[in-house]
CSV table of N, CA and C in Angstrom, one decimal:
chain,number,residue,atom,x,y,z
A,285,MET,N,-3.4,-108.0,95.5
A,285,MET,CA,-3.7,-106.6,96.0
A,285,MET,C,-5.2,-106.4,96.1
A,286,PHE,N,-6.0,-106.9,95.1
A,286,PHE,CA,-7.4,-106.6,95.1
A,286,PHE,C,-8.2,-107.7,95.7
A,287,GLY,N,-7.7,-108.9,96.0
A,287,GLY,CA,-8.5,-109.9,96.7
A,287,GLY,C,-9.5,-110.6,95.8
A,288,TYR,N,-9.2,-110.6,94.5
A,288,TYR,CA,-10.1,-111.3,93.6
A,288,TYR,C,-9.6,-112.7,93.2
A,289,GLY,N,-8.8,-113.3,94.1
A,289,GLY,CA,-8.2,-114.6,93.8
A,289,GLY,C,-9.3,-115.7,93.9
A,290,LYS,N,-10.3,-115.4,94.7
A,290,LYS,CA,-11.3,-116.5,94.9
A,290,LYS,C,-12.0,-116.9,93.6
A,291,LYS,N,-12.3,-118.1,93.5
A,291,LYS,CA,-12.9,-118.6,92.2
A,291,LYS,C,-14.4,-118.8,92.4
A,292,ASN,N,-15.1,-118.7,91.3
A,292,ASN,CA,-16.5,-119.0,91.2
A,292,ASN,C,-16.6,-120.5,91.3
A,293,GLU,N,-17.1,-121.1,92.4
A,293,GLU,CA,-17.0,-122.5,92.7
A,293,GLU,C,-17.8,-123.3,91.6
A,294,GLU,N,-18.9,-122.8,91.1
A,294,GLU,CA,-19.7,-123.5,90.1
A,294,GLU,C,-18.9,-123.8,88.9
A,295,LYS,N,-18.3,-122.8,88.3
A,295,LYS,CA,-17.6,-122.9,87.0
A,295,LYS,C,-16.1,-123.0,87.1
A,296,ASN,N,-15.6,-122.8,88.3
A,296,ASN,CA,-14.1,-122.9,88.6
A,296,ASN,C,-13.4,-121.8,87.7
A,297,THR,N,-13.9,-120.6,87.6
A,297,THR,CA,-13.3,-119.6,86.8
A,297,THR,C,-13.0,-118.4,87.6
A,298,GLU,N,-12.0,-117.6,87.2
A,298,GLU,CA,-11.7,-116.4,88.0
A,298,GLU,C,-12.7,-115.3,87.6
A,299,LEU,N,-12.8,-114.3,88.6
A,299,LEU,CA,-13.7,-113.2,88.3
A,299,LEU,C,-13.1,-112.3,87.1
A,300,LEU,N,-11.8,-112.3,87.0
A,300,LEU,CA,-11.1,-111.6,85.9
A,300,LEU,C,-10.3,-112.6,85.1
A,301,GLU,N,-10.6,-112.6,83.8
A,301,GLU,CA,-9.8,-113.4,82.9
A,301,GLU,C,-8.8,-112.5,82.1
A,302,LEU,N,-7.7,-113.0,81.8
A,302,LEU,CA,-6.7,-112.2,81.1
A,302,LEU,C,-7.3,-111.6,79.8
A,303,GLY,N,-8.2,-112.3,79.1
A,303,GLY,CA,-8.8,-111.9,77.9
A,303,GLY,C,-9.8,-110.7,78.1
A,304,ASN,N,-10.2,-110.4,79.4
A,304,ASN,CA,-11.1,-109.4,79.7
A,304,ASN,C,-10.4,-108.1,80.1
A,305,ILE,N,-9.2,-107.9,79.7
A,305,ILE,CA,-8.4,-106.7,80.0
A,305,ILE,C,-8.0,-106.1,78.6
A,306,ARG,N,-8.5,-104.9,78.4
A,306,ARG,CA,-8.1,-104.1,77.2
A,306,ARG,C,-7.3,-102.9,77.6
A,307,LEU,N,-6.1,-102.8,77.0
A,307,LEU,CA,-5.2,-101.7,77.2
A,307,LEU,C,-5.3,-100.6,76.1
A,308,ASN,N,-4.8,-99.5,76.4
A,308,ASN,CA,-4.6,-98.4,75.4
A,308,ASN,C,-5.9,-98.2,74.6
A,309,CYS,N,-7.1,-98.2,75.3
A,309,CYS,CA,-8.3,-97.9,74.7
A,309,CYS,C,-8.4,-96.4,74.3
A,310,ARG,N,-9.1,-96.2,73.1
A,310,ARG,CA,-9.3,-94.8,72.7
A,310,ARG,C,-10.6,-94.2,73.2
A,311,SER,N,-10.5,-93.0,73.5
A,311,SER,CA,-11.7,-92.3,74.0
A,311,SER,C,-12.9,-92.5,73.1
A,312,GLY,N,-14.1,-92.7,73.6
A,312,GLY,CA,-15.3,-92.9,72.9
A,312,GLY,C,-16.5,-92.4,73.6
A,313,GLU,N,-17.7,-92.5,73.0
A,313,GLU,CA,-18.9,-92.1,73.6
A,313,GLU,C,-19.1,-93.1,74.8
A,314,LYS,N,-19.7,-92.6,75.9
A,314,LYS,CA,-19.9,-93.4,77.1
A,314,LYS,C,-20.7,-94.6,76.8
A,315,ASP,N,-21.8,-94.5,76.0
A,315,ASP,CA,-22.6,-95.6,75.7
A,315,ASP,C,-21.9,-96.7,74.9
A,316,THR,N,-21.0,-96.3,74.0
A,316,THR,CA,-20.2,-97.2,73.2
A,316,THR,C,-19.2,-98.0,74.1
A,317,VAL,N,-18.6,-97.2,75.1
A,317,VAL,CA,-17.7,-97.9,76.0
A,317,VAL,C,-18.4,-98.9,76.9
A,318,ILE,N,-19.6,-98.6,77.3
A,318,ILE,CA,-20.4,-99.5,78.2
A,318,ILE,C,-20.8,-100.7,77.3
A,319,ARG,N,-21.2,-100.5,76.1
A,319,ARG,CA,-21.5,-101.6,75.3
A,319,ARG,C,-20.3,-102.6,75.0
A,320,GLU,N,-19.1,-102.0,74.9
A,320,GLU,CA,-17.9,-102.7,74.7
A,320,GLU,C,-17.5,-103.5,75.9
A,321,VAL,N,-17.5,-102.9,77.1
A,321,VAL,CA,-17.1,-103.6,78.3
A,321,VAL,C,-18.2,-104.7,78.6
A,322,GLY,N,-19.5,-104.4,78.3
A,322,GLY,CA,-20.5,-105.4,78.5
A,322,GLY,C,-20.4,-106.6,77.5
A,323,ARG,N,-20.0,-106.3,76.3
A,323,ARG,CA,-19.7,-107.3,75.3
A,323,ARG,C,-18.6,-108.3,75.8
A,324,MET,N,-17.6,-107.7,76.5
A,324,MET,CA,-16.5,-108.5,77.0
A,324,MET,C,-17.1,-109.5,78.0
A,325,LEU,N,-17.9,-109.0,78.9
A,325,LEU,CA,-18.5,-109.8,79.9
A,325,LEU,C,-19.4,-110.9,79.3
A,326,CYS,N,-20.1,-110.6,78.2
A,326,CYS,CA,-21.0,-111.5,77.5
A,326,CYS,C,-20.1,-112.6,76.8
A,327,GLU,N,-19.1,-112.2,76.1
A,327,GLU,CA,-18.3,-113.1,75.3
A,327,GLU,C,-17.5,-114.1,76.2
A,328,SER,N,-17.3,-113.7,77.5
A,328,SER,CA,-16.6,-114.6,78.4
A,328,SER,C,-17.6,-115.5,79.2
A,329,GLY,N,-18.8,-115.3,78.9
A,329,GLY,CA,-19.8,-116.2,79.5
A,329,GLY,C,-20.4,-115.7,80.8
A,330,CYS,N,-20.1,-114.5,81.2
A,330,CYS,CA,-20.6,-114.0,82.5
A,330,CYS,C,-22.0,-113.6,82.5
A,331,VAL,N,-22.4,-113.1,81.4
A,331,VAL,CA,-23.8,-112.5,81.3
A,331,VAL,C,-24.5,-112.9,80.0
A,332,ASP,N,-25.8,-112.8,80.0
A,332,ASP,CA,-26.5,-112.9,78.7
A,332,ASP,C,-26.4,-111.5,78.0
A,333,GLU,N,-26.6,-111.5,76.7
A,333,GLU,CA,-26.5,-110.2,76.0
A,333,GLU,C,-27.4,-109.1,76.5
A,334,SER,N,-28.6,-109.5,77.1
A,334,SER,CA,-29.5,-108.4,77.5
A,334,SER,C,-29.0,-107.7,78.7
A,335,TYR,N,-27.9,-108.2,79.4
A,335,TYR,CA,-27.3,-107.5,80.5
A,335,TYR,C,-26.7,-106.2,80.0
A,336,ILE,N,-26.2,-106.1,78.8
A,336,ILE,CA,-25.6,-104.9,78.3
A,336,ILE,C,-26.6,-103.7,78.3
A,337,GLU,N,-27.8,-104.0,77.9
A,337,GLU,CA,-28.8,-103.0,77.9
A,337,GLU,C,-29.2,-102.5,79.3
A,338,ALA,N,-29.1,-103.5,80.3
A,338,ALA,CA,-29.3,-103.2,81.7
A,338,ALA,C,-28.2,-102.3,82.2
A,339,MET,N,-27.0,-102.4,81.7
A,339,MET,CA,-25.9,-101.6,82.1
A,339,MET,C,-26.1,-100.1,81.6
A,340,LEU,N,-26.7,-100.0,80.4
A,340,LEU,CA,-27.0,-98.7,79.9
A,340,LEU,C,-28.1,-98.0,80.6
A,341,ARG,N,-29.1,-98.8,81.1
A,341,ARG,CA,-30.2,-98.3,81.9
A,341,ARG,C,-29.7,-97.8,83.2
A,342,ARG,N,-28.8,-98.6,83.8
A,342,ARG,CA,-28.3,-98.2,85.1
A,342,ARG,C,-27.6,-96.8,85.0
A,343,GLU,N,-26.9,-96.6,83.9
A,343,GLU,CA,-26.2,-95.3,83.7
A,343,GLU,C,-27.1,-94.2,83.6
A,344,LEU,N,-28.3,-94.4,83.0
A,344,LEU,CA,-29.3,-93.3,82.9
A,344,LEU,C,-29.8,-92.9,84.3
A,345,THR,N,-30.0,-93.8,85.2
A,345,THR,CA,-30.6,-93.5,86.5
A,345,THR,C,-29.6,-93.2,87.6
A,346,PHE,N,-28.3,-93.8,87.5
A,346,PHE,CA,-27.3,-93.6,88.5
A,346,PHE,C,-26.0,-93.7,87.8
A,347,PRO,N,-25.3,-92.6,87.5
A,347,PRO,CA,-24.0,-92.6,86.8
A,347,PRO,C,-23.0,-93.5,87.6
A,348,THR,N,-22.2,-94.2,86.9
A,348,THR,CA,-21.3,-95.2,87.6
A,348,THR,C,-19.9,-94.6,87.7
A,349,ASN,N,-19.7,-93.4,87.4
A,349,ASN,CA,-18.3,-92.8,87.7
A,349,ASN,C,-18.2,-92.6,89.2
A,350,ILE,N,-17.2,-93.2,89.8
A,350,ILE,CA,-17.0,-93.1,91.3
A,350,ILE,C,-16.0,-92.1,91.6
A,351,GLY,N,-15.4,-91.3,90.7
A,351,GLY,CA,-14.3,-90.4,91.0
A,351,GLY,C,-13.0,-91.1,90.8
A,352,ASN,N,-12.0,-90.3,91.0
A,352,ASN,CA,-10.5,-90.7,90.8
A,352,ASN,C,-10.2,-91.3,89.5
A,353,GLY,N,-11.1,-91.0,88.4
A,353,GLY,CA,-10.8,-91.5,87.1
A,353,GLY,C,-11.3,-92.9,86.9
A,354,ILE,N,-12.3,-93.3,87.7
A,354,ILE,CA,-12.8,-94.7,87.6
A,354,ILE,C,-14.3,-94.7,87.3
A,355,ALA,N,-14.8,-95.6,86.4
A,355,ALA,CA,-16.2,-95.8,86.2
A,355,ALA,C,-16.4,-97.4,86.4
A,356,LEU,N,-17.5,-97.7,87.0
A,356,LEU,CA,-17.8,-99.1,87.3
A,356,LEU,C,-19.2,-99.5,86.7
A,357,PRO,N,-19.4,-99.5,85.4
A,357,PRO,CA,-20.7,-99.8,84.8
A,357,PRO,C,-21.1,-101.2,85.2
A,358,HIS,N,-22.4,-101.3,85.6
A,358,HIS,CA,-23.0,-102.6,85.9
A,358,HIS,C,-24.5,-102.5,85.7
A,359,GLY,N,-25.2,-103.6,85.7
A,359,GLY,CA,-26.6,-103.6,85.4
A,359,GLY,C,-27.5,-103.2,86.5
A,360,VAL,N,-28.8,-102.9,86.1
A,360,VAL,CA,-29.8,-102.6,87.1
A,360,VAL,C,-30.2,-103.8,87.9
A,361,GLU,N,-30.7,-103.7,89.1
A,361,GLU,CA,-31.1,-104.8,89.9
A,361,GLU,C,-31.9,-105.9,89.3
A,362,GLU,N,-32.9,-105.5,88.5
A,362,GLU,CA,-33.7,-106.6,87.8
A,362,GLU,C,-32.9,-107.4,86.8
A,363,ALA,N,-31.7,-107.0,86.4
A,363,ALA,CA,-30.9,-107.7,85.4
A,363,ALA,C,-30.1,-108.8,86.1
A,364,LYS,N,-30.2,-109.0,87.4
A,364,LYS,CA,-29.4,-110.1,88.0
A,364,LYS,C,-29.7,-111.4,87.4
A,365,LYS,N,-30.9,-111.6,86.9
A,365,LYS,CA,-31.3,-112.9,86.3
A,365,LYS,C,-30.5,-113.2,85.0
A,366,ASN,N,-29.9,-112.1,84.5
A,366,ASN,CA,-29.1,-112.2,83.2
A,366,ASN,C,-27.6,-112.5,83.5
A,367,ILE,N,-27.3,-112.7,84.7
A,367,ILE,CA,-25.9,-112.9,85.1
A,367,ILE,C,-25.7,-114.5,85.3
A,368,ARG,N,-24.8,-115.1,84.5
A,368,ARG,CA,-24.6,-116.5,84.6
A,368,ARG,C,-23.6,-116.8,85.7
A,369,ARG,N,-22.6,-115.9,85.8
A,369,ARG,CA,-21.6,-116.0,86.9
A,369,ARG,C,-20.9,-114.7,87.1
A,370,SER,N,-20.4,-114.5,88.2
A,370,SER,CA,-19.7,-113.2,88.5
A,370,SER,C,-18.5,-113.0,87.7
A,371,GLY,N,-18.2,-111.8,87.3
A,371,GLY,CA,-17.0,-111.5,86.5
A,371,GLY,C,-16.8,-110.0,86.3
A,372,ILE,N,-15.6,-109.6,86.0
A,372,ILE,CA,-15.3,-108.2,85.7
A,372,ILE,C,-14.5,-108.1,84.4
A,373,ALA,N,-14.6,-107.0,83.7
A,373,ALA,CA,-13.9,-106.7,82.5
A,373,ALA,C,-13.3,-105.3,82.7
A,374,VAL,N,-12.0,-105.1,82.2
A,374,VAL,CA,-11.3,-103.9,82.5
A,374,VAL,C,-10.9,-103.3,81.2
A,375,MET,N,-11.2,-102.0,81.1
A,375,MET,CA,-10.7,-101.2,79.9
A,375,MET,C,-9.9,-100.0,80.4
A,376,VAL,N,-8.7,-99.9,79.9
A,376,VAL,CA,-7.7,-98.8,80.3
A,376,VAL,C,-7.6,-97.8,79.3
A,377,PHE,N,-7.9,-96.5,79.6
A,377,PHE,CA,-7.8,-95.4,78.8
A,377,PHE,C,-6.7,-94.4,79.2
A,378,PRO,N,-5.5,-94.6,78.8
A,378,PRO,CA,-4.4,-93.8,79.2
A,378,PRO,C,-4.6,-92.3,79.1
A,379,ASP,N,-5.3,-91.9,78.0
A,379,ASP,CA,-5.6,-90.5,77.8
A,379,ASP,C,-7.0,-90.1,78.3
A,380,GLY,N,-7.7,-91.0,78.9
A,380,GLY,CA,-9.0,-90.7,79.4
A,380,GLY,C,-10.1,-90.8,78.4
A,381,THR,N,-11.3,-90.9,78.9
A,381,THR,CA,-12.5,-90.9,78.1
A,381,THR,C,-13.6,-90.1,78.8
A,382,ASP,N,-14.4,-89.4,78.1
A,382,ASP,CA,-15.4,-88.6,78.8
A,382,ASP,C,-16.5,-89.5,79.4
A,383,TRP,N,-16.8,-89.2,80.6
A,383,TRP,CA,-17.9,-90.0,81.3
A,383,TRP,C,-18.8,-88.9,82.0
A,384,GLY,N,-19.7,-88.4,81.1
A,384,GLY,CA,-20.7,-87.4,81.6
A,384,GLY,C,-20.0,-86.2,82.2
A,385,GLY,N,-19.0,-85.7,81.4
A,385,GLY,CA,-18.4,-84.4,81.8
A,385,GLY,C,-17.1,-84.6,82.7
A,386,GLU,N,-16.8,-85.9,83.1
A,386,GLU,CA,-15.6,-86.1,83.8
A,386,GLU,C,-14.8,-87.1,83.0
A,387,THR,N,-13.5,-87.0,83.2
A,387,THR,CA,-12.6,-87.9,82.5
A,387,THR,C,-12.3,-89.2,83.4
A,388,VAL,N,-12.5,-90.3,82.7
A,388,VAL,CA,-12.1,-91.6,83.4
A,388,VAL,C,-11.0,-92.3,82.6
A,389,LYS,N,-10.1,-92.9,83.3
A,389,LYS,CA,-9.0,-93.7,82.7
A,389,LYS,C,-9.2,-95.2,82.9
A,390,LEU,N,-10.0,-95.6,83.8
A,390,LEU,CA,-10.2,-97.0,84.1
A,390,LEU,C,-11.7,-97.3,84.2
A,391,VAL,N,-12.2,-98.2,83.3
A,391,VAL,CA,-13.6,-98.6,83.2
A,391,VAL,C,-13.6,-100.1,83.6
A,392,ILE,N,-14.3,-100.5,84.6
A,392,ILE,CA,-14.4,-101.8,85.1
A,392,ILE,C,-15.8,-102.2,85.0
A,393,GLY,N,-16.2,-103.0,84.0
A,393,GLY,CA,-17.6,-103.6,83.9
A,393,GLY,C,-17.7,-104.7,84.9
A,394,ILE,N,-18.9,-104.7,85.6
A,394,ILE,CA,-19.1,-105.6,86.7
A,394,ILE,C,-20.4,-106.4,86.5
A,395,ALA,N,-20.3,-107.7,86.7
A,395,ALA,CA,-21.4,-108.6,86.8
A,395,ALA,C,-21.3,-109.4,88.0
A,396,GLY,N,-22.1,-109.1,89.0
A,396,GLY,CA,-22.0,-109.8,90.3
A,396,GLY,C,-23.3,-110.6,90.6
A,397,ALA,N,-23.0,-111.9,90.6
A,397,ALA,CA,-24.2,-112.9,90.9
A,397,ALA,C,-24.5,-112.8,92.4
A,398,GLY,N,-25.7,-112.9,92.7
A,398,GLY,CA,-26.2,-112.9,94.1
A,398,GLY,C,-25.6,-111.7,94.9
A,399,GLU,N,-25.1,-112.0,96.0
A,399,GLU,CA,-24.6,-110.9,96.9
A,399,GLU,C,-23.2,-110.4,96.5
A,400,GLU,N,-22.5,-111.1,95.5
A,400,GLU,CA,-21.1,-110.7,95.2
A,400,GLU,C,-21.0,-109.3,94.6
A,401,HIS,N,-22.1,-108.8,94.0
A,401,HIS,CA,-22.1,-107.6,93.3
A,401,HIS,C,-21.5,-106.4,94.2
A,402,LEU,N,-22.2,-106.3,95.4
A,402,LEU,CA,-21.8,-105.2,96.3
A,402,LEU,C,-20.4,-105.4,96.8
A,403,GLU,N,-20.0,-106.6,97.1
A,403,GLU,CA,-18.7,-107.0,97.6
A,403,GLU,C,-17.6,-106.6,96.5
A,404,ILE,N,-17.9,-106.9,95.3
A,404,ILE,CA,-16.9,-106.5,94.2
A,404,ILE,C,-16.8,-105.0,94.1
A,405,LEU,N,-17.9,-104.3,94.1
A,405,LEU,CA,-17.9,-102.8,94.0
A,405,LEU,C,-17.1,-102.2,95.2
A,406,SER,N,-17.4,-102.7,96.4
A,406,SER,CA,-16.7,-102.2,97.6
A,406,SER,C,-15.3,-102.4,97.5
A,407,VAL,N,-14.8,-103.6,97.2
A,407,VAL,CA,-13.4,-103.8,97.2
A,407,VAL,C,-12.6,-103.0,96.2
A,408,ILE,N,-13.3,-102.9,94.9
A,408,ILE,CA,-12.6,-102.0,93.9
A,408,ILE,C,-12.5,-100.6,94.4
A,409,ALA,N,-13.6,-100.1,95.0
A,409,ALA,CA,-13.6,-98.7,95.5
A,409,ALA,C,-12.5,-98.5,96.5
A,410,GLN,N,-12.4,-99.4,97.4
A,410,GLN,CA,-11.4,-99.3,98.5
A,410,GLN,C,-10.0,-99.4,97.9
A,411,CYS,N,-9.7,-100.3,97.0
A,411,CYS,CA,-8.4,-100.5,96.5
A,411,CYS,C,-7.9,-99.4,95.6
A,412,LEU,N,-8.8,-98.8,94.9
A,412,LEU,CA,-8.5,-97.7,94.0
A,412,LEU,C,-8.9,-96.3,94.5
A,413,ALA,N,-8.8,-96.1,95.7
A,413,ALA,CA,-9.2,-94.9,96.4
A,413,ALA,C,-8.2,-93.8,96.0
A,414,ASP,N,-7.0,-94.1,95.8
A,414,ASP,CA,-5.9,-93.1,95.5
A,414,ASP,C,-5.8,-93.0,94.0
A,415,PRO,N,-5.9,-91.8,93.5
A,415,PRO,CA,-5.7,-91.5,92.1
A,415,PRO,C,-4.4,-92.0,91.5
A,416,ASP,N,-3.3,-92.1,92.4
A,416,ASP,CA,-2.0,-92.6,91.9
A,416,ASP,C,-2.2,-94.1,91.5
A,417,ASP,N,-3.0,-94.9,92.2
A,417,ASP,CA,-3.2,-96.3,91.8
A,417,ASP,C,-3.8,-96.4,90.4
A,418,VAL,N,-4.7,-95.5,90.1
A,418,VAL,CA,-5.3,-95.5,88.8
A,418,VAL,C,-4.3,-95.1,87.7
A,419,ASP,N,-3.5,-94.1,88.0
A,419,ASP,CA,-2.4,-93.7,87.0
A,419,ASP,C,-1.4,-94.8,86.8
A,420,ARG,N,-1.1,-95.5,87.9
A,420,ARG,CA,-0.1,-96.7,87.8
A,420,ARG,C,-0.7,-97.8,86.9
A,421,ILE,N,-2.0,-98.0,87.1
A,421,ILE,CA,-2.6,-99.1,86.3
A,421,ILE,C,-2.6,-98.8,84.8
A,422,THR,N,-2.7,-97.5,84.5
A,422,THR,CA,-2.7,-97.1,83.0
A,422,THR,C,-1.4,-97.4,82.4
A,423,ARG,N,-0.4,-97.6,83.1
A,423,ARG,CA,1.0,-98.0,82.6
A,423,ARG,C,1.3,-99.4,82.7
A,424,CYS,N,0.4,-100.3,83.2
A,424,CYS,CA,0.7,-101.7,83.4
A,424,CYS,C,0.4,-102.5,82.2
A,425,SER,N,0.9,-103.7,82.1
A,425,SER,CA,0.6,-104.6,81.1
A,425,SER,C,-0.7,-105.4,81.5
A,426,ALA,N,-1.3,-106.1,80.6
A,426,ALA,CA,-2.5,-106.9,80.9
A,426,ALA,C,-2.1,-107.9,82.0
A,427,LYS,N,-1.0,-108.5,81.9
A,427,LYS,CA,-0.6,-109.6,82.8
A,427,LYS,C,-0.4,-109.0,84.2
A,428,GLU,N,0.1,-107.7,84.3
A,428,GLU,CA,0.3,-107.1,85.6
A,428,GLU,C,-1.0,-106.7,86.2
A,429,ILE,N,-2.0,-106.3,85.4
A,429,ILE,CA,-3.3,-105.9,85.9
A,429,ILE,C,-4.0,-107.2,86.4
A,430,TYR,N,-3.8,-108.3,85.6
A,430,TYR,CA,-4.4,-109.6,86.0
A,430,TYR,C,-3.9,-110.0,87.3
A,431,THR,N,-2.5,-109.9,87.4
A,431,THR,CA,-1.9,-110.3,88.7
A,431,THR,C,-2.4,-109.5,89.9
A,432,MET,N,-2.5,-108.2,89.6
A,432,MET,CA,-3.0,-107.3,90.7
A,432,MET,C,-4.4,-107.7,91.2
A,433,PHE,N,-5.3,-108.0,90.2
A,433,PHE,CA,-6.7,-108.3,90.5
A,433,PHE,C,-6.9,-109.7,91.1
A,434,THR,N,-6.0,-110.6,90.7
A,434,THR,CA,-6.2,-112.0,91.1
A,434,THR,C,-5.3,-112.4,92.2
A,435,GLY,N,-4.2,-111.6,92.4
A,435,GLY,CA,-3.2,-112.0,93.4
A,435,GLY,C,-2.3,-113.1,93.1
A,436,LYS,N,-2.2,-113.4,91.8
A,436,LYS,CA,-1.3,-114.5,91.3
A,436,LYS,C,-0.7,-114.2,90.0
A,437,GLY,N,0.3,-114.9,89.7
A,437,GLY,CA,1.0,-114.8,88.4
A,437,GLY,C,0.2,-115.4,87.2
A,438,CYS,N,0.8,-115.1,86.0
A,438,CYS,CA,0.1,-115.6,84.8
A,438,CYS,C,1.0,-116.6,84.2
A,439,SER,N,0.4,-117.6,83.5
A,439,SER,CA,1.3,-118.6,82.9
A,439,SER,C,1.4,-118.4,81.4
A,440,GLU,N,1.3,-117.2,80.9
A,440,GLU,CA,1.5,-117.0,79.4
A,440,GLU,C,2.8,-116.3,79.1
């Protein structure tokens, strides 16, 4: 569905790994949520730890809530050097979490190497334009979300 089946040729890894999907997250401070989704990207080898601070800086200058209950935290432009490979991390908040006065249910942390950053943002925005899609994802398993984002089944 989301067209993320293509692999990063260098490392032969998916943009979304099953381990980078967290379900039933509890509401928290926006900065804490950004740090958590950034930590997921860091621990999966997508970014250096300094990228997390760049995600927080981006939020100060340009909020990443795109509407429909979705936030797409990502780093500032100068943090591109801290990206090892493109990747995304997903946090699902069935009851929502406050994002600067708006409620978000889906937080997708993004690290896009080179020109992939804008492509990733654009595809996510197009695919999740309908609030019903976001509500449906909040009821999915991690394997179902993985399959939606990668376009293939899971072997676990």
